[in-house]
Amino acid sequence: MPSRKFADGEVVMGRWPGSVLYYEVQVASYDDVAHLYTVKYKDGTELALKESDIRTLSSFKHRKSQSSSSSPSRRSSSRSRSRSRSPGRPAKGRRRSSSQSREHKEDKKKTVQETNLVPLKPSENNTRSYNGEPESTERNDTSFIALEQQKFKPDLDIERVLEHYSLRPRKEEKKREEIYSEKKIFETMKTEKAPPKTKELEFGGRIGTFMLIFFLPATVFYLLLMCKQDDPSIMNFPPPLPALESLWETRVFGVFLLWFALQALFYLLPIGKVVEGLPLSSGKKLHYRINGFYAFILTAAAIGALLYFQFELHYLYDHFMQFAVSAAAFSMGLSIFLYIRSLKAPEEELAPSGNSGYLVYDFFIGHELNPRIGSFDLKYFCELRPGLIGWVVINLAMLLAEMKIHNLSMPSLSMILVNSFQLLYVVDALWNEEAVLTTMDITHDGFGFMLAFGDLVWVPFVYSLQAFYLVGHPTTISWPVAAAITILNCIGYYIFRSANSQKNNFRRNPADPKLAYLKFIPTATGKGLLVTGWWGFVRHPNYLGDIIMALAWSLPCGFNHILPYFYVIYFICLLVHREARDEHHCKQKYGLAWEKYCQRVPYRIFPYIY
Ligand code: NDP
C-alpha cells in the first residue's frame, strides 16, 4: 500500500479546517511521521491536513457534473450561500425563528452537500479570491471578537476552541450543540496541527549553522580580548592570545554554577502570577510563572548584602574572560543535553523551525520547542534570568572596577549613562515579562545552541561591552552631550515600549476598548494586523526603538574606536535578519492579508529608508 496518496506539487481540493468547505490547494510536502500534508492555499496560507481531508480535483469535477444535471439553479444559489458563511467571515447578526432555524438546518445540509460537490473556482481577481477575510479588509470594529469572547464564557473549553482557531460565529445565535460539534471538529483537528518537518533552512543551512557554532564563541573571545587592549583598533588584529590555562579557573566556573542555581531557585519561588502561553500546535497551552521582576529584586538584595560585607564585586572584572569561557562551556553542555533529550520528545513538541532531521542544524536552532523538567521551563528561564540579570550585575561590577582602578569617588558620567540605560532596558524586560511569551523565541524557535549561547553568553558578555570598554578607556563627555544622549535613549525607549505594548495588548485582548481607535486588517487565522498606531508607521516599530536605544548606549563611549559600536552594528544586522525571518513566517501565516498590510505599510524598520 502506498504511504501517501498525493504527490508534492499536485493540485487538489483541501478541506478548510473546521468547515465543510473545500478549496483548491497545492501539496507542498508530506510528513511521513505525522501523516500530514502541508498544503498551500491560493492566498499563500499554509496548513497541515490529513489525507482524509484532501480530495482529487477529478472527484470534484465528476460529482459536480452529476449534481449539475440534477439541479443547476439550486446549485448556484447554494454556492453564494456557502461563500457568505465561509470561515473567517464575520457574523451578519440576523436573528431566526425556530422554524426558520429548522429550515436553515435543512438548507445547511444541502449547502454542505453541494459545497462538497462544487469546488469554489479561484477568482482571477486577486482581491476577490478567498483568504478568509470579510469583504471590508480594514476595520476597527472588534465586536465580532468581543461577542465571541463574551458569549461562551461559562464553557472554557469551547472558548479555547474558538480562540485557537478563531472560528468566528457564522451567525450570532449559534446554538450550543452546533458549537459542540465544532468542538468535535477541533478534537479531530488536534492531530492535524503537529509541526511538519522543517524544509526551509535558515542561517545558511547545515554549513552555516555548523560554522556559527564556532564563529559565535570566537567573536565573543575576540571582542573581550580587544577590549583589554590599550589600543583596541581593528587594525591591531589579531590581538595577542592569552595562555590557554589562563582561560579556565574551576572556582570561576563554580561561581557561575552558583549564580545559575540561585536564579533557578528564584524562578521556582511560588511568588508572582501564573499565566497561559499561546496555544501550541497540539492546542495545549503551557503555564508560566511571571516572577522575573521579583527575581531581580531578590538578586539586587543579594548583591547589596555582598557589597555590605565587603565582597569585591570587581572580581567579575578581573576574571571576566574566565567567566565568559565558563558560561560558553556551560551553554555548550546544556545544548548537548537539550539535543539528546529532544530525541525522545513527542513529535508535536518539536520546534517548527528546528525539525529538519539534520543533526547540526537541529542542534543549533533547537529541536524541542519547550523543554521542561517537570514544570521548570528551561528556555523561558534562560531567556530572561541568568543572562539578562547577569548583564546588569556585570555592568555594576564594571562601574565599581572603574572607580577602583581610576581612584574615582564617583563613576564617570559615561559609565553612569551606560549603566542606567541598560538597567532600564533589563528592568523593562522583566517588568513586562509576560510579553516574552508571544515572541518568536518562545513560540517558534526551539531551545538549542542558538538560544542557550545567546542567552547565557552573548547577552551578558557582549551587551556589557560598552561598560567593559569604559573601564580600560575612560571617556569624558559634557553635560549637554549627556543630556542629548539621554533624550535619544528616551525617544528610543518610548517607541520600543509603546509599540510592544500596543501589539501585546491587541494580541491579548483585541476587544479592549482602550484600543478601539486602532484599525486592523482581519486575517484568515482570526488575528488582526494593526495598520494604524505604531504598527501602521513601519512594520517593526519596536525594532526601530530598540536600534535607537542601542545607538544611545554606544555614544557615551565617544568616537575614538569602533569597538563600543559593535553592539549597534551587530544589532542592526540581527534585527534586519530577524525582520526578514518574521516577514517570511507572517507571509505563510496570513497570505494575502499580509501582502495587503505590506502595501499599506511599505517600510519595514526605518521610515523612508528600509
Ligand atoms: P515582535 O514583537 O516584533 O513580533 C513579531 C510578531 O508580531 C509577528 O510574527 C506577528 O505575530 C505580530 N505582528 C506583526 N505585525 C503585526 C501587526 N501589524 N499587528 C499585530 N501583530 C503583528 O517579535 P520579536 O520577538 O522579534 O521582538 C520582540 C521584542 O524583542 C522587540 O522589541 C525586539 O526589538 C526585541 N528583541 C531584542 C533582542 C535583543 O537582543 N535585545 C533580540 C530580539 C528581539 P502574530 O501575528 O503571530 O502575533
CSV table of C-alpha atoms in Angstrom, one decimal, residues 10 43 57 215 255 353 407 427 451 526 575 578 581:
chain,number,residue,atom,x,y,z
A,10,GLU,CA,-0.2,18.2,-7.0
A,43,ASP,CA,-3.7,33.2,-0.9
A,57,LEU,CA,-9.8,17.6,-8.4
A,215,PHE,CA,32.1,31.6,15.0
A,255,VAL,CA,30.7,30.9,40.9
A,353,SER,CA,12.0,25.7,12.9
A,407,ASN,CA,40.6,56.1,42.0
A,427,VAL,CA,14.0,46.2,34.3
A,451,LEU,CA,19.4,30.5,22.3
A,526,GLY,CA,-8.8,35.3,13.1
A,575,LEU,CA,17.1,42.8,13.6
A,578,ARG,CA,15.1,38.8,12.2
A,581,ARG,CA,12.5,35.8,9.1
